[in-house]
Coordinates of C-alpha atoms in Angstrom, one line a residue:
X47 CA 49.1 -5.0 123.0
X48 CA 46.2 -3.1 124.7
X49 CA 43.1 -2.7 122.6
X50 CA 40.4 -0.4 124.0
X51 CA 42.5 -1.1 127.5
X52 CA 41.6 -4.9 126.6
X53 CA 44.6 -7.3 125.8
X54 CA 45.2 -8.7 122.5
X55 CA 47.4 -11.5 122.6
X56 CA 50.2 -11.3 120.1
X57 CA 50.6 -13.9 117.4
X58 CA 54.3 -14.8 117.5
X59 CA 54.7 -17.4 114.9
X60 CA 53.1 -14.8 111.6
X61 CA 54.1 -11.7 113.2
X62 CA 58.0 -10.2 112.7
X63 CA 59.9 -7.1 113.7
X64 CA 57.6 -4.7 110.7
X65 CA 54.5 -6.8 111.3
X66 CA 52.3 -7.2 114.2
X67 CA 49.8 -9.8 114.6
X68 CA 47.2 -10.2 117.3
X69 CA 43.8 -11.7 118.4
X70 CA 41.3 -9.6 119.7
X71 CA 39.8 -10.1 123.6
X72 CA 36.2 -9.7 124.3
X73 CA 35.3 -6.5 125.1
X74 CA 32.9 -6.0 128.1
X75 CA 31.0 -2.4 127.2
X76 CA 31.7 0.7 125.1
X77 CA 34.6 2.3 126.1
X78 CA 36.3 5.2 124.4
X79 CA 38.7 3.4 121.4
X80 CA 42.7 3.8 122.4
X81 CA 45.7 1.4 121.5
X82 CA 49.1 1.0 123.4
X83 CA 51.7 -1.9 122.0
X84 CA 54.7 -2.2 124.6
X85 CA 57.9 -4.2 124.4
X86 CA 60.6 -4.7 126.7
X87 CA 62.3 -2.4 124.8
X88 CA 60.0 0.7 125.4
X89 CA 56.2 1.8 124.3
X90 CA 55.4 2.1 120.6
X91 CA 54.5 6.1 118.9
X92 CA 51.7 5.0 117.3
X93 CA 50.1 8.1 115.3
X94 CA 47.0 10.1 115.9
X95 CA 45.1 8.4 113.0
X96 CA 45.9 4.7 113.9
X97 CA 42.5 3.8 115.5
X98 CA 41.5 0.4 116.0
X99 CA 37.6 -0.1 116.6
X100 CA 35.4 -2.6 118.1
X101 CA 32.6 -2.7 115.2
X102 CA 28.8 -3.1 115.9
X103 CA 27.0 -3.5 112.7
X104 CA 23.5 -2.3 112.0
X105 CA 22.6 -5.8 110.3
X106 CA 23.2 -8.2 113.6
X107 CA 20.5 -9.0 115.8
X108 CA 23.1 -8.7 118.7
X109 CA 23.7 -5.0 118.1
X110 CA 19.7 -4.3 118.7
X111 CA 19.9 -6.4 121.8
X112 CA 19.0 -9.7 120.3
X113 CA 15.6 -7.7 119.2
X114 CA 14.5 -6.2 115.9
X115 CA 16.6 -3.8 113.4
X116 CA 15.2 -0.5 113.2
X117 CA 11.9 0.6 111.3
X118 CA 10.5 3.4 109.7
X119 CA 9.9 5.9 112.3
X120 CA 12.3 4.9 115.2
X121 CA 15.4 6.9 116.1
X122 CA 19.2 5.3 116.6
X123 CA 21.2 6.5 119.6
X124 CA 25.1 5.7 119.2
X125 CA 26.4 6.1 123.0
X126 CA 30.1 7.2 123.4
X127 CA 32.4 3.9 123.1
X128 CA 29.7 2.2 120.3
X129 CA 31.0 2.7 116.7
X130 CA 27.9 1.3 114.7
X131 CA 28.6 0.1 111.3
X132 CA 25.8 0.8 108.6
X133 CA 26.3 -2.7 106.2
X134 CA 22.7 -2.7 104.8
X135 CA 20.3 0.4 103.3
X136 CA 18.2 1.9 106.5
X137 CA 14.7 2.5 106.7
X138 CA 13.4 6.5 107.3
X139 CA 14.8 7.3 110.5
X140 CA 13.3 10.1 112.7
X141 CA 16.5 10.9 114.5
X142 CA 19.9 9.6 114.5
X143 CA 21.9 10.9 117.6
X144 CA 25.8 9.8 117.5
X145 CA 27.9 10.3 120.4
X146 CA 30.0 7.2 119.3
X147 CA 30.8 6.5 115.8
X148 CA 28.7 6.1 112.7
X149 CA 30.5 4.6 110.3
X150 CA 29.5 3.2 106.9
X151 CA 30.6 -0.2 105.0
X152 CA 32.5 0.6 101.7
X153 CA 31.8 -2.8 100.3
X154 CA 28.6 -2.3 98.1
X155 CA 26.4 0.8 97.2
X156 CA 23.9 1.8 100.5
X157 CA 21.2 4.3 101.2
X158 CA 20.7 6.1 104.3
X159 CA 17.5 7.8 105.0
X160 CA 16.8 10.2 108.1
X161 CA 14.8 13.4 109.2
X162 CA 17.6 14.1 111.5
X163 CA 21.2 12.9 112.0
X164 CA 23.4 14.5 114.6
X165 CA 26.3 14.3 116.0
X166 CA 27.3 15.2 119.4
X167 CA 30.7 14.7 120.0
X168 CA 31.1 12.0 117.9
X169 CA 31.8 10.8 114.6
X170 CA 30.2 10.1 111.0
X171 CA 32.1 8.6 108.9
X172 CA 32.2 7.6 105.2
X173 CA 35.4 7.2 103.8
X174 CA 38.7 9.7 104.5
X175 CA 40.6 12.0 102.5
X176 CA 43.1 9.4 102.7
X177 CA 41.4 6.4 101.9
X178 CA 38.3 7.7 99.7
X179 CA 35.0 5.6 99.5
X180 CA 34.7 3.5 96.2
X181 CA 31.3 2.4 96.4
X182 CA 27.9 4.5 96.2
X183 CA 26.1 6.0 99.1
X184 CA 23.0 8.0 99.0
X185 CA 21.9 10.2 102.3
X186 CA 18.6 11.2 101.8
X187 CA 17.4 13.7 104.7
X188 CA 13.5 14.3 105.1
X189 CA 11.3 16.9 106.6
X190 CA 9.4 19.7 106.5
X191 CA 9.2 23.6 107.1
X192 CA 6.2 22.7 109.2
X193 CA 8.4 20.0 111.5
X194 CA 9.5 20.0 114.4
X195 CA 12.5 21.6 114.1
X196 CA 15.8 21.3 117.1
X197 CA 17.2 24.3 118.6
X198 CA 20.0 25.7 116.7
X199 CA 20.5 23.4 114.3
X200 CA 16.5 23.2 112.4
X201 CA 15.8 20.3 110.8
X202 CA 16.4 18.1 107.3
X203 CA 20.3 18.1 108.5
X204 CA 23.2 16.6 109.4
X205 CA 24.4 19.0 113.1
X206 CA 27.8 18.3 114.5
X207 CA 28.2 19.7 117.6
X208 CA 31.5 19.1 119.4
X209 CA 32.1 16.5 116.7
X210 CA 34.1 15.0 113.1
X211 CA 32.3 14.8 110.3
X212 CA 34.4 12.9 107.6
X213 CA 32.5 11.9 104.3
X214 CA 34.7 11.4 101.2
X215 CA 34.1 10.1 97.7
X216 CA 36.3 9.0 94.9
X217 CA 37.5 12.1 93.8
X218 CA 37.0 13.3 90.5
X219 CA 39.7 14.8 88.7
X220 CA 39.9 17.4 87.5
X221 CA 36.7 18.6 89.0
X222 CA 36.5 21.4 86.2
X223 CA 38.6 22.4 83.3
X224 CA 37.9 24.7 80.0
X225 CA 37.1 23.4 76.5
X226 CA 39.5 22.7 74.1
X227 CA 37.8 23.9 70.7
X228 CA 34.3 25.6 70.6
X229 CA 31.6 23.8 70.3
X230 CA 28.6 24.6 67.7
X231 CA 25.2 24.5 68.3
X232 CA 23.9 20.4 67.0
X233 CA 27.7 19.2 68.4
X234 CA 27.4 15.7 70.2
X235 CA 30.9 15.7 71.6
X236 CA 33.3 18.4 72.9
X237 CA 36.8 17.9 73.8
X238 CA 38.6 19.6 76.9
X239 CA 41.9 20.8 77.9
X240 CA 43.0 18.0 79.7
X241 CA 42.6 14.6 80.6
X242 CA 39.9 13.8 83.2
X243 CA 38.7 10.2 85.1
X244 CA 35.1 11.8 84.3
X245 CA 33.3 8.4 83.3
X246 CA 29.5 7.5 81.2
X247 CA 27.0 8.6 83.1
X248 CA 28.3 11.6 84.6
X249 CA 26.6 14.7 84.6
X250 CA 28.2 17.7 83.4
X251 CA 27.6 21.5 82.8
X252 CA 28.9 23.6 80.5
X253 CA 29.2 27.6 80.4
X254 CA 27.8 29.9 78.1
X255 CA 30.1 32.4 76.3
X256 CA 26.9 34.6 75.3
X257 CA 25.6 37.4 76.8
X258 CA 22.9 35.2 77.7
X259 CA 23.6 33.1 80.9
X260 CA 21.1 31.4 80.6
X261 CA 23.3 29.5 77.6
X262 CA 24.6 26.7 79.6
X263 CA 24.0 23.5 79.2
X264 CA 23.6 20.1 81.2
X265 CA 24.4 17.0 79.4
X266 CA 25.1 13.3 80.5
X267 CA 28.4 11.3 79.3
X268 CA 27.9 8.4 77.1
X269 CA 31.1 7.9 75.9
X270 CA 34.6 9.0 77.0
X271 CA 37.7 8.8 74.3
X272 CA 40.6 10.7 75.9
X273 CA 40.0 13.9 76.0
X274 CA 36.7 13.8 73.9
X275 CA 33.4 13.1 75.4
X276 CA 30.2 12.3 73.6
X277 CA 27.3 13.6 74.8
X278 CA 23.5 12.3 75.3
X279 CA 22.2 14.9 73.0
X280 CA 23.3 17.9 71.0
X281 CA 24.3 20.9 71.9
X282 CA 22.1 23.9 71.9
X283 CA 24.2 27.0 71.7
X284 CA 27.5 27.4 70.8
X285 CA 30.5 27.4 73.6
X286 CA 33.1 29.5 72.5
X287 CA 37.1 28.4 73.2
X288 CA 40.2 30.0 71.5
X289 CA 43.4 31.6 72.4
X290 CA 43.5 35.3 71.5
X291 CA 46.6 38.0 70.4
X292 CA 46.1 41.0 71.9
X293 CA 48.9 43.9 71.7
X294 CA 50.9 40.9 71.2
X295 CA 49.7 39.0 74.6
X296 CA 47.9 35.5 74.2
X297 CA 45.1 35.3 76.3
X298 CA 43.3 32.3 76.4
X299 CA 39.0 32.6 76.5
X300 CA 37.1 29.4 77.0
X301 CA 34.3 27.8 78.5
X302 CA 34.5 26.1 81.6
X303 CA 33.1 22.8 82.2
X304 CA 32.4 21.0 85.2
X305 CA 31.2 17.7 86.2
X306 CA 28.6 17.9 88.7
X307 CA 28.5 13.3 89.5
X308 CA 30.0 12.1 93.0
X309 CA 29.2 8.6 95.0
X310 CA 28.1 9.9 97.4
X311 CA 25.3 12.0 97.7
X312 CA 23.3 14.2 100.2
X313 CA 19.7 14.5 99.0
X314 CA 17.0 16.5 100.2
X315 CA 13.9 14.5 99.9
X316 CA 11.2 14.6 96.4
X317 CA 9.1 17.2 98.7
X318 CA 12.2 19.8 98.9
X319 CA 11.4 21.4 95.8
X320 CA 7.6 22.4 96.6
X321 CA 8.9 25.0 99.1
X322 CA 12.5 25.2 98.5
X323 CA 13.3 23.5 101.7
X324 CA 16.2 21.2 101.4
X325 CA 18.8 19.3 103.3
X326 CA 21.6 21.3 105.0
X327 CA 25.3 20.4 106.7
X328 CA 26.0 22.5 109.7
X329 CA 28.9 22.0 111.9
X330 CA 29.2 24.5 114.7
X331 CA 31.0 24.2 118.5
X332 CA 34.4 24.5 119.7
X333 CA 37.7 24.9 117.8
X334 CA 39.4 22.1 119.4
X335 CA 36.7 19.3 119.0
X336 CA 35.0 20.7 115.4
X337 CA 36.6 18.7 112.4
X338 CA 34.9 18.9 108.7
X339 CA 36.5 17.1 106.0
X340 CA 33.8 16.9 103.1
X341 CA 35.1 16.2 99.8
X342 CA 33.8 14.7 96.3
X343 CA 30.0 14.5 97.6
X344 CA 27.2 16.0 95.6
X345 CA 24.4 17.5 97.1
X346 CA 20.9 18.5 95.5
X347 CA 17.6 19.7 96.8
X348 CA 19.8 21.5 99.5
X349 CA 19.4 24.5 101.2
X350 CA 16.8 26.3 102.7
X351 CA 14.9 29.7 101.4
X352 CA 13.6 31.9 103.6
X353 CA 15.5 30.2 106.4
X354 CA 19.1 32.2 107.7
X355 CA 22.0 30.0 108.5
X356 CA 20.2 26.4 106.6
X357 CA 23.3 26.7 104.0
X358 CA 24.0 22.8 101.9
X359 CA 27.6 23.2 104.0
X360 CA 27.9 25.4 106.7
X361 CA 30.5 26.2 109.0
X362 CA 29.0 27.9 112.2
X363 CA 31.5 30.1 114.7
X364 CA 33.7 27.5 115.4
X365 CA 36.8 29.6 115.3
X366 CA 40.1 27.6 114.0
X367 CA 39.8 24.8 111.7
X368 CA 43.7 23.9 110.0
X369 CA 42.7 20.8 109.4
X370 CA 39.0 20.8 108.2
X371 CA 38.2 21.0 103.7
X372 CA 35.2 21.3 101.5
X373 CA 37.1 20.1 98.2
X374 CA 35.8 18.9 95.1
X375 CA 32.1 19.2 95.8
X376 CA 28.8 19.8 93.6
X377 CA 26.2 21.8 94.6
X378 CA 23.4 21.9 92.3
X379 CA 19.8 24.0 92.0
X380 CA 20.6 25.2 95.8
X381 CA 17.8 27.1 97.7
X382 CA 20.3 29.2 100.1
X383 CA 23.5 29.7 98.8
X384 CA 26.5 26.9 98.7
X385 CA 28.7 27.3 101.2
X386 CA 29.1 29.6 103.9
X387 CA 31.7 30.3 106.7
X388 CA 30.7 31.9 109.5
X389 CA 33.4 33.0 112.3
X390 CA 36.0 30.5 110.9
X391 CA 39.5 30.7 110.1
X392 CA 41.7 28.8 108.0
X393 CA 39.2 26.7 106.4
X394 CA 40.1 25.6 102.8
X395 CA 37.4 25.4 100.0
X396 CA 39.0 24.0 96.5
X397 CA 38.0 22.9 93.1
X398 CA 34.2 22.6 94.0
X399 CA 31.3 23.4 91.6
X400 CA 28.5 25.1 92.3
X401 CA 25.8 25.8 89.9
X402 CA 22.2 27.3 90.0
X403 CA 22.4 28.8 93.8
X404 CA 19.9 31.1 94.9
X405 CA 22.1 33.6 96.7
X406 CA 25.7 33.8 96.8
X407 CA 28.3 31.0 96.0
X408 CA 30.9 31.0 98.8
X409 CA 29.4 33.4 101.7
X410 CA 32.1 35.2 104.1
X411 CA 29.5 36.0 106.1
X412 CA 30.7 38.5 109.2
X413 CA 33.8 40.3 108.1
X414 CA 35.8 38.4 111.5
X415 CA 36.9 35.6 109.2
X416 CA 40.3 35.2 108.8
X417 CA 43.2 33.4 106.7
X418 CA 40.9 30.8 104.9
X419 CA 41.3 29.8 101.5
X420 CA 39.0 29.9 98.5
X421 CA 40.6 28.3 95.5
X422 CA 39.8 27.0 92.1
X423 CA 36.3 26.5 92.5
X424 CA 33.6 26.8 89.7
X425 CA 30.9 29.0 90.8
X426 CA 27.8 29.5 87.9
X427 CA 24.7 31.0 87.7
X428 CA 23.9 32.6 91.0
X429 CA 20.3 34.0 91.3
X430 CA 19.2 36.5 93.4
X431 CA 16.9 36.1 96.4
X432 CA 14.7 38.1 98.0
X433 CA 14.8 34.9 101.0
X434 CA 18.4 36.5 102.6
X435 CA 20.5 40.1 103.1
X436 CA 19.8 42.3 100.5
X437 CA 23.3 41.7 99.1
X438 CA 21.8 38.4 97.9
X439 CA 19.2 40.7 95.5
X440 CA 22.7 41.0 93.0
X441 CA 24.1 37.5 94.0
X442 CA 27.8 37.1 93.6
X443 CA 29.7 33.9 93.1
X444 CA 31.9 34.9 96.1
X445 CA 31.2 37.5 98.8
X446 CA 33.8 38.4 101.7
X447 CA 33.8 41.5 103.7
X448 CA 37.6 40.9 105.2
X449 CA 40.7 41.2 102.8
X450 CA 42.7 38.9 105.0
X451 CA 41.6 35.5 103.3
X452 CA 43.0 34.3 100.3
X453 CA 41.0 34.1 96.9
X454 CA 42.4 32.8 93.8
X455 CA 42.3 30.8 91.2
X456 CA 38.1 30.8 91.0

């Protein structure tokens, strides 16, 4: 067994012909991860997502060099071969600069403060699709429109150039669903459609059915019974949910509700709001390098006004992308739209909610984009914006300029 190109020497007494035991050798600098297991019967297939990793973590001395963590103000470089594990809450970065891996612990809640985290040619990692993260994590990304800002990619971000970006929260399911009965106006619980694992504490939005959009309504769970939740105070307006006969056709017409609470969460910082400059995902570079796969995160205080291509998740001319998501997010009160995809094909963006953008939801941006799919999201209360194209004056929840993509379900 060959570990980084290091032996491992096989433990023979626990291991067995399913089960492979071995103890790790020393390894002498950052080298590129690989693994390779050989018998005298042949070489093993191992698959493309079996990685084992040398792990430095952020809270030992010997990681810094035997000198201090990190403080306020410094920036973290992560060469190619380091994978860096954050295992305690950082102080506010400037930069953050990942060529290796960044990965984070999934064994209590952690916070993770920069003004600029980018990856070049690396990876960030906080949970998989696969194997989501349980525990809580809060990015919190700083700056101003004043800052110094890096070429391409601005500032307040997370960039990936040439890089994987993989952060993925306990899902929540279903992310949206309709109301069961109508709710009156002084109602302290509603009960939906279906069953949900939406738990106290969560946040959740619910549609108008007047002509007034401005009839929705954000509430917090306190109790959960089934498919009946009880809210932390009453309901202002009525939300209206019944099944109709028309020329002897049922249609059904009900408010949607979505919950808008994920673990982890990309923030932009308590001064976003002043000039509507927030925090923004951008990945952008080539086709066969690019990988996105964001799913169950919420992000607030995102987005930037008055600033073209600073979108909360942003998918920048990278061309191909099979195997890249945005699924089951919540974007809330953003400044520049929700998501956008930008010279990108065969992306998939499912069962997200995004409420209160300025601009439009999902943006198709330049009529090249090809085969990606736009499914069974939740998209409420656009507002126009006089910051972007003058299509965003009459926002729309989704706005494509090339028929061959697939829409449905929204």
């Amino acid at each position: 067994v060959l570990l980084d190109g290091i032996p491992c020497e096989v433990d023979k007494e626990n291991s067995s012909s399913s089960v492979l035991y071995c103890i790790t050798g020393r390894r002498p600098g950052f080298v590129p991860p690989s693994m390779k297991i050989q018998s005298s019967t042949g070489e093993a297939a191992i698959k493309e997502d079996c990685v084992f990793r040398y792990l430095d973590r952020w809270s030992d001395p010997a990681t810094w060099g035997g000198e201090a963590e990190p403080r306020a103000g410094d920036s973290v470089y992560v060469p190619k071969g380091q994978n860096l594990l954050v295992d305690k809450d950082t102080p506010k970065l400037m930069a953050v600069v990942v060529e290796g891996a960044l990965l984070f612990e999934d064994e209590k809640a952690l916070s993770f403060e920069a003004y600029h985290v980018v990856v070049k040619g690396g990876l960030m990692q906080a949970g998989t699709i696969e194997k989501p993260r349980r525990n809580p994590l809060l990015i919190t990304l700083y700056g101003k429109r004043t800052d110094v800002t890096l070429p391409r990619m601005g500032n307040k971000n997370i960039a990936v150039i040439d890089g994987r970006l993989e952060l993925n929260g306990s899902p929540k399911t279903p992310t949206w669903t309709f109301l069961e009965a109508s709710a009156k106006p002084g109602d302290t619980k509603i009960t939906l459609m279906e069953s949900t694992n939406w738990a106290e504490g969560d946040q959740i939005v619910i549609a108008p059915s007047a002509n007034d959009r401005n009839q929705f309504e954000m509430r917090r769970i306190v109790a959960v019974n089934g498919k009946q939740l009880t809210l932390d105070a009453p309901l202002q307006f009525g939300h209206y949910a019944d099944t109709l006969t028309v020329d002897g056709e049922q249609i059904s017409v009900r408010c949607e509700v979505g919950v808008m609470t994920r673990n982890i969460k990309v923030f932009g910082d308590e001064s976003s709001d002043e000039d509507m400059y927030g925090a923004h995902i951008m990945l952008m570079g080539s086709s066969k390098l690019v990988k996105g796969r964001i799913s169950y995160i919420e992000m607030r205080r995102c987005g930037q006004a008055f600033n073209m291509g600073r979108y909360p998740i942003h998918f920048h001319l990278v061309g191909n992308v099979p195997g890249s998501v945005v699924l089951g997010n919540s974007v809330y009160n953003s400044f520049n739209r929700a998501t956008t995809v930008h010279g990108v094909h065969f992306l998939r963006v499912a069962w997200n909610v995004y409420f209160g953008h300025k601009g439009h939801g999902v943006f198709i941006e330049d009529s090249v984009e090809t085969n990606n799919v736009i499914e069974n999201n939740l998209i409420m209360r656009g507002e126009a914006s006089s910051a972007l194209l003058m299509s965003d004056l009459k926002p729309s929840g989704i706005w494509s300029t090339r028929p061959l993509n697939f829409i449905r379900g929204n």
